[in-house]
Coordinates of C-alpha atoms and ligand atoms in Angstrom, one line a residue:
M80 CA 98.7 131.3 77.6
N81 CA 95.6 131.5 80.0
T82 CA 94.3 128.7 81.9
E83 CA 91.5 127.4 79.6
S84 CA 94.3 126.6 76.5
A85 CA 97.2 125.3 78.7
E86 CA 95.2 122.7 80.0
A87 CA 93.1 121.9 77.0
K88 CA 96.5 120.9 75.9
I89 CA 97.8 119.3 79.3
T90 CA 94.3 117.3 79.0
A91 CA 94.7 116.7 75.0
W92 CA 98.8 115.1 75.0
L93 CA 98.4 114.1 79.1
A94 CA 95.8 111.6 76.6
T95 CA 97.6 109.9 75.0
Q96 CA 100.4 109.0 76.8
Q97 CA 98.8 106.0 78.3
D98 CA 100.6 103.7 76.4
A99 CA 104.2 105.6 77.4
M100 CA 103.9 105.7 81.0
L101 CA 103.1 101.8 81.1
R102 CA 106.2 101.4 78.9
V103 CA 107.9 103.7 81.5
L104 CA 106.4 101.6 84.9
E105 CA 107.2 98.1 83.2
A106 CA 111.6 99.3 83.2
M107 CA 110.1 100.9 86.2
V108 CA 109.2 97.8 88.1
N109 CA 111.3 95.4 86.6
T110 CA 114.0 97.1 88.1
D111 CA 114.8 95.8 91.6
G112 CA 114.9 99.1 94.0
G113 CA 114.0 97.4 98.5
S114 CA 114.8 100.2 100.7
Y115 CA 118.9 98.8 101.2
D116 CA 119.4 98.2 97.7
K117 CA 121.3 101.7 96.5
A118 CA 122.3 100.9 93.4
G119 CA 118.8 99.3 93.1
V120 CA 116.8 102.7 94.1
D121 CA 119.8 105.1 92.1
A122 CA 118.8 102.8 89.1
V123 CA 115.5 103.3 88.9
G124 CA 116.8 107.1 89.9
A125 CA 118.8 107.0 86.4
Q126 CA 115.3 106.1 84.3
I127 CA 113.6 109.4 85.6
R128 CA 116.9 111.2 85.2
A129 CA 117.0 109.9 82.0
F130 CA 112.8 110.8 81.0
C131 CA 113.5 113.5 82.7
E132 CA 116.3 114.9 80.7
E133 CA 114.4 113.7 77.3
H134 CA 111.6 115.9 78.4
G135 CA 113.3 119.2 78.8
L136 CA 113.6 119.1 82.6
K137 CA 116.7 119.9 84.2
V138 CA 117.7 117.5 87.1
E139 CA 119.9 117.5 90.5
T140 CA 121.0 115.3 92.3
V141 CA 121.3 115.5 95.9
R142 CA 123.7 112.4 97.5
G143 CA 122.3 109.7 100.1
E144 CA 125.6 108.2 101.8
R145 CA 123.8 104.4 103.0
Y146 CA 120.5 104.9 100.6
G147 CA 118.9 105.8 97.6
D148 CA 120.1 109.7 96.5
C149 CA 117.7 112.5 96.3
L150 CA 116.9 113.4 92.8
R151 CA 114.7 116.5 91.9
A152 CA 113.6 117.8 88.8
I153 CA 113.3 121.3 87.7
L154 CA 111.2 123.6 85.4
P155 CA 111.8 126.4 86.0
H156 CA 109.3 129.4 85.8
E157 CA 109.4 132.4 83.2
G158 CA 108.2 135.4 84.2
P159 CA 106.5 136.6 88.1
A160 CA 106.3 133.7 89.8
K161 CA 104.4 134.4 93.4
S162 CA 107.2 134.3 95.6
R163 CA 106.9 134.0 99.8
G164 CA 109.0 136.3 101.4
N165 CA 111.9 135.7 99.0
Q166 CA 112.1 131.6 98.6
A167 CA 110.5 131.1 94.9
Q168 CA 107.6 129.1 95.6
N169 CA 108.0 125.4 93.9
I170 CA 105.5 123.7 93.5
V171 CA 105.9 120.2 94.1
L172 CA 105.7 116.8 92.7
M173 CA 107.2 113.9 95.2
G174 CA 107.5 110.6 95.2
H175 CA 109.7 107.4 96.3
R176 CA 111.9 105.3 94.7
D177 CA 112.2 102.3 97.7
T178 CA 110.5 99.6 97.7
V179 CA 109.6 97.0 100.9
F180 CA 110.3 93.6 98.6
P181 CA 113.7 92.0 99.1
K182 CA 116.5 91.1 96.2
G183 CA 115.2 89.5 92.8
E184 CA 111.2 90.5 93.5
P185 CA 111.4 91.7 90.5
Q186 CA 112.9 88.3 88.3
R187 CA 110.5 85.4 90.0
R188 CA 107.8 88.7 90.1
P189 CA 107.7 91.1 86.8
F190 CA 105.4 93.4 85.6
T191 CA 102.2 92.2 84.0
V192 CA 99.1 93.7 82.0
K193 CA 95.7 92.1 83.1
D194 CA 92.3 93.2 82.6
G195 CA 93.0 96.4 83.7
K196 CA 95.4 95.8 86.4
A197 CA 99.3 95.8 86.4
F198 CA 100.8 93.8 88.7
G199 CA 104.4 93.6 90.2
P200 CA 106.5 94.4 93.2
G201 CA 106.0 98.2 93.3
V202 CA 104.1 98.8 90.9
A203 CA 101.2 100.9 92.5
D204 CA 103.4 101.3 95.8
M205 CA 104.4 104.1 93.9
K206 CA 105.7 103.7 91.1
A207 CA 102.9 104.5 89.2
G208 CA 103.3 107.5 90.9
L209 CA 106.8 108.7 89.9
V210 CA 105.1 107.9 86.1
M211 CA 102.4 110.2 86.8
N212 CA 104.4 112.9 87.9
M213 CA 107.1 112.5 85.2
F214 CA 104.0 112.7 83.0
V215 CA 103.0 115.7 84.1
L216 CA 105.8 116.8 84.5
A217 CA 106.6 116.5 80.7
A218 CA 103.7 117.9 79.6
F219 CA 104.3 121.2 81.1
A220 CA 107.6 121.5 79.4
K221 CA 106.0 120.5 76.7
C222 CA 102.7 122.7 77.0
G223 CA 104.0 125.4 78.9
G224 CA 101.6 126.7 81.6
A225 CA 103.0 126.2 84.6
P226 CA 101.9 128.9 87.5
G227 CA 105.1 128.8 89.5
P228 CA 108.2 126.8 88.9
L229 CA 107.8 122.8 89.3
V230 CA 109.7 120.5 90.6
G231 CA 109.7 116.8 91.4
L232 CA 111.1 115.3 94.1
F233 CA 112.1 111.7 93.8
T234 CA 113.4 110.5 96.9
G235 CA 115.0 107.1 97.7
D236 CA 114.0 105.8 101.7
E237 CA 110.8 106.4 102.3
E238 CA 109.9 102.4 103.6
I239 CA 112.1 102.5 106.5
G240 CA 111.0 106.5 108.2
S241 CA 113.2 108.0 105.2
P242 CA 116.7 108.7 107.4
E243 CA 118.0 109.9 105.0
G244 CA 115.2 111.4 103.0
R245 CA 113.5 113.6 105.3
A246 CA 116.2 116.8 105.4
V247 CA 116.1 117.0 101.8
I248 CA 112.1 116.5 101.8
E249 CA 112.3 119.1 104.6
E250 CA 113.8 121.6 102.7
E251 CA 112.2 121.1 100.0
A252 CA 109.2 121.8 102.1
R253 CA 110.4 125.1 103.3
G254 CA 110.3 127.0 99.9
A255 CA 106.7 125.0 98.8
R256 CA 103.7 126.2 97.5
V257 CA 102.3 123.3 97.3
V258 CA 103.1 119.8 97.6
F259 CA 101.4 117.1 96.2
N260 CA 103.0 113.5 97.4
S261 CA 101.6 110.4 94.9
E262 CA 101.3 107.3 96.7
P263 CA 99.1 105.3 95.3
G264 CA 95.5 106.3 94.7
R265 CA 92.6 104.7 97.1
P266 CA 90.2 102.2 95.6
G267 CA 87.2 104.1 95.2
N268 CA 89.5 107.5 93.6
G269 CA 90.6 108.5 97.1
V270 CA 93.1 111.0 98.2
V271 CA 94.5 111.0 101.6
T272 CA 94.3 114.5 103.9
G273 CA 95.1 113.5 107.2
R274 CA 97.7 110.4 108.9
K275 CA 98.6 109.1 111.8
G276 CA 102.6 110.7 112.9
G277 CA 105.0 107.2 114.0
V278 CA 107.7 107.1 115.7
F279 CA 109.0 103.6 116.0
M280 CA 111.8 102.5 119.0
V281 CA 113.9 100.0 120.1
F282 CA 114.5 99.0 124.1
D283 CA 116.8 97.1 125.6
I284 CA 117.0 95.3 129.0
E285 CA 120.3 94.5 130.9
G286 CA 119.6 91.9 134.0
K287 CA 122.1 88.5 135.1
A288 CA 123.1 85.3 133.8
A289 CA 122.6 83.0 136.4
H290 CA 121.6 78.7 136.3
S291 CA 118.6 78.8 137.3
G292 CA 119.0 75.6 139.3
G293 CA 122.3 75.9 140.8
N294 CA 123.0 79.3 141.4
F295 CA 118.8 80.5 141.1
E296 CA 118.8 83.8 143.4
A297 CA 122.0 85.5 142.2
G298 CA 120.4 85.8 138.7
I299 CA 118.1 88.7 137.5
S300 CA 116.1 88.5 134.2
A301 CA 116.0 90.9 132.0
I302 CA 113.3 88.9 130.3
G303 CA 110.7 89.1 133.3
E304 CA 111.3 93.2 133.0
L305 CA 110.4 92.9 129.4
A306 CA 107.4 91.1 130.3
H307 CA 106.9 93.8 132.7
K308 CA 107.6 96.9 130.3
I309 CA 105.2 94.8 127.4
T310 CA 102.2 95.3 129.8
A311 CA 103.0 98.8 130.7
I312 CA 103.6 100.4 127.4
H313 CA 99.9 99.0 125.5
A314 CA 98.1 99.9 128.3
L315 CA 98.9 103.6 126.6
T316 CA 96.9 102.4 124.0
D317 CA 94.2 105.4 124.0
L318 CA 92.0 104.9 121.3
K319 CA 89.7 107.9 121.7
R320 CA 92.4 110.1 120.9
G321 CA 93.9 107.7 117.5
I322 CA 97.0 107.0 120.4
T323 CA 98.1 102.7 119.9
L324 CA 101.4 101.3 121.3
N325 CA 102.0 98.2 119.7
V326 CA 105.4 96.3 120.9
G327 CA 105.8 94.0 117.5
L328 CA 109.5 91.7 118.1
V329 CA 110.5 91.2 121.2
S330 CA 114.3 89.2 121.6
G331 CA 115.8 87.7 124.3
G332 CA 117.4 84.9 126.9
Q333 CA 120.5 82.8 126.3
S334 CA 118.9 79.2 127.3
V335 CA 115.2 78.2 128.6
N336 CA 117.4 76.7 132.5
T337 CA 119.9 80.1 132.0
V338 CA 117.9 83.4 134.1
A339 CA 117.1 85.9 130.1
P340 CA 120.8 88.8 131.1
H341 CA 119.0 90.6 127.9
A342 CA 115.6 91.1 126.3
Q343 CA 114.8 93.4 123.8
G344 CA 110.9 94.8 122.7
Q345 CA 110.4 96.9 119.5
I346 CA 107.3 99.4 119.5
D347 CA 105.7 101.3 117.3
L348 CA 103.8 104.4 118.0
R349 CA 101.2 105.8 116.5
Y350 CA 99.0 109.2 117.4
V351 CA 97.1 111.9 115.4
N352 CA 97.3 115.1 116.8
P353 CA 101.3 116.8 116.6
E354 CA 100.6 117.4 120.3
D355 CA 100.6 114.1 121.7
R356 CA 103.5 112.6 120.5
D357 CA 105.4 114.4 124.0
E358 CA 103.2 113.3 126.3
V359 CA 103.1 109.9 125.3
M360 CA 107.6 110.1 124.4
G361 CA 107.5 110.9 127.7
K362 CA 105.5 108.5 129.3
I363 CA 107.1 105.6 127.8
E364 CA 110.7 107.3 128.2
A365 CA 109.1 106.7 132.8
I366 CA 108.4 102.9 131.7
I367 CA 111.7 102.0 130.3
A368 CA 113.4 104.6 133.8
R369 CA 111.7 102.1 135.9
A370 CA 112.7 98.7 136.8
H371 CA 110.2 96.3 138.1
V372 CA 112.7 93.8 138.6
P373 CA 115.2 95.0 140.9
G374 CA 118.7 95.3 139.3
T375 CA 117.7 95.4 136.2
K376 CA 118.6 98.8 133.3
A377 CA 117.5 99.5 130.6
K378 CA 117.6 101.9 127.9
L379 CA 115.5 103.6 124.3
A380 CA 116.8 104.7 121.3
I381 CA 114.4 106.2 118.5
K382 CA 114.8 104.1 115.1
G383 CA 112.4 105.8 112.7
E384 CA 110.2 108.3 113.2
F385 CA 106.9 110.3 111.0
R386 CA 104.5 113.9 111.5
P387 CA 101.6 112.9 111.6
L388 CA 99.6 114.5 108.3
T389 CA 97.3 117.3 109.6
Q390 CA 95.5 119.9 107.7
D391 CA 95.1 123.7 107.9
A392 CA 92.8 125.8 106.7
A393 CA 95.7 125.8 102.8
A394 CA 95.5 122.0 102.5
A395 CA 91.7 122.1 102.9
R396 CA 91.6 124.8 100.1
L397 CA 94.2 122.8 98.2
F398 CA 91.9 119.5 98.8
D399 CA 88.6 121.4 97.6
L400 CA 90.7 122.1 94.7
Y401 CA 92.1 119.0 93.0
R402 CA 88.2 117.4 93.9
S403 CA 86.9 120.3 91.8
V404 CA 88.4 119.6 88.8
S405 CA 89.0 115.7 88.6
E406 CA 86.3 114.0 86.5
A407 CA 85.9 111.0 88.8
P408 CA 84.4 112.0 92.4
V409 CA 87.5 112.3 95.1
E410 CA 86.7 111.1 98.3
G411 CA 89.2 112.5 101.1
M412 CA 90.3 109.7 103.8
F413 CA 92.3 109.2 107.2
S414 CA 94.6 106.7 107.1
G415 CA 96.6 105.0 110.0
G416 CA 99.9 104.9 107.6
C417 CA 103.0 107.1 107.9
A418 CA 104.3 109.2 104.4
D419 CA 106.5 111.5 104.0
S420 CA 103.6 114.1 103.3
G421 CA 104.0 114.6 106.8
F422 CA 107.1 116.1 106.6
T423 CA 105.7 118.9 104.7
A424 CA 102.8 119.7 106.3
D425 CA 105.2 119.5 109.2
M426 CA 106.8 122.4 107.7
G427 CA 103.7 124.4 106.8
A428 CA 103.4 123.7 103.3
P429 CA 99.5 122.4 101.6
T430 CA 99.9 118.8 101.2
I431 CA 97.4 116.7 99.7
C432 CA 98.7 112.6 99.3
A433 CA 97.5 110.0 98.4
V434 CA 97.1 111.0 94.7
G435 CA 99.1 109.0 92.5
P436 CA 96.9 106.2 90.1
V437 CA 94.8 104.3 92.7
G438 CA 95.5 100.6 93.2
G439 CA 95.7 98.3 96.3
N440 CA 97.3 95.4 98.8
A441 CA 100.3 97.9 98.8
H442 CA 103.4 95.6 100.3
S443 CA 102.4 92.4 99.2
P444 CA 102.2 90.2 96.5
E445 CA 99.0 91.2 95.4
E446 CA 99.6 94.6 94.7
W447 CA 96.9 96.2 92.0
L448 CA 96.9 99.0 90.2
D449 CA 94.5 100.9 88.0
V450 CA 95.6 100.6 84.9
S451 CA 92.9 103.0 83.9
T452 CA 93.2 105.4 86.1
L453 CA 97.0 106.4 84.9
V454 CA 95.7 109.4 82.8
P455 CA 93.2 111.2 84.2
R456 CA 95.1 110.7 87.9
A457 CA 97.5 112.6 85.8
Q458 CA 95.2 114.8 84.4
A459 CA 93.7 116.2 87.6
A460 CA 97.0 116.7 89.1
A461 CA 97.4 119.2 85.6
R462 CA 94.3 120.4 86.2
A463 CA 95.1 121.1 90.5
I464 CA 98.8 123.2 88.9
L465 CA 97.2 125.3 86.4
R466 CA 94.5 126.7 89.0
L467 CA 96.4 127.0 92.1
E468 CA 95.8 131.0 91.7
E469 CA 92.5 130.3 91.7
A470 CA 91.7 128.9 94.9
G471 CA 94.3 130.8 96.1
L472 CA 97.4 128.9 96.5
Ligands
ZN472 ZN1 104.7 104.4 99.2

């Protein structure tokens, strides 16, 4: 089958699927699945598995210990696939199933549609993207024409930095021809071609308790030290280079009349250039190691990390291809937010992010999805896949 006839069949079939997409989306939004709710995230996984198997795909499970399992829905390729080394090069459609919402949110705020917009927890970020990926996979399973093996990778812990998903994503990216990450599309039909990297850290300071009235001089104030460290850490911000430091959480002390024996701060570092990471981290480590208040001790731990999404020549070709096959004009945007696409780009896989249906106000009760973008976004992804070869990808 040539590309034109496969494209005509696939886009025509997808054009008939909006109602079916909404039904699948409704069931997924109404299933609880915050990042720490493994059972819930896996229940959404069971829905994806059932759909994919019904539509002729094979589904593999990579077990998660604490967080949701990763699922790989596979459509093998018949005929010669493009290969890099001796690895089959998979065309990867990626997305995360977990949401940021507390348990019970779908009961309080179930899926609704009003005036062309859908609402509910995770409706845009990113259950609509998962639905889009599922229907693109189903379209290729039904109509054929894929230029290589397709993999739908459905992960379970992105919203907390992918502590377990990262290794699975990196392994997938190592053998990937291209990666489409279906985070929500930006209003105005935007996709994301660059993202900041992020490092999330916690530091603990130890001082010495003493009565602040009766025995002041015996105390060593961890809170006094915390104040010095916050100021020094914030001073590392360099907006021109896109480097920001935010101590967003602090705690400490025992009582108002006790010299504080402990204190804690949590740091969010964001950066644009991959090479800036180690330089800033070195400076943070030096600040943590140096005691301004004599006698205090401090230690630093990294709690989570995302790599920046960067655009190399191949990723730029993928963006140009995507833009050329989308019916609506597409804008490439930069985001300070982090996502799993940073890991795939870091592994050298040409990556494009936020190709999911368009939505906004993610992580809030006002989160919305533009229902009219479900089909066109799926069609654009399918067309881009069909034309990878022509784009030299
Ligand atoms: Zn997301």
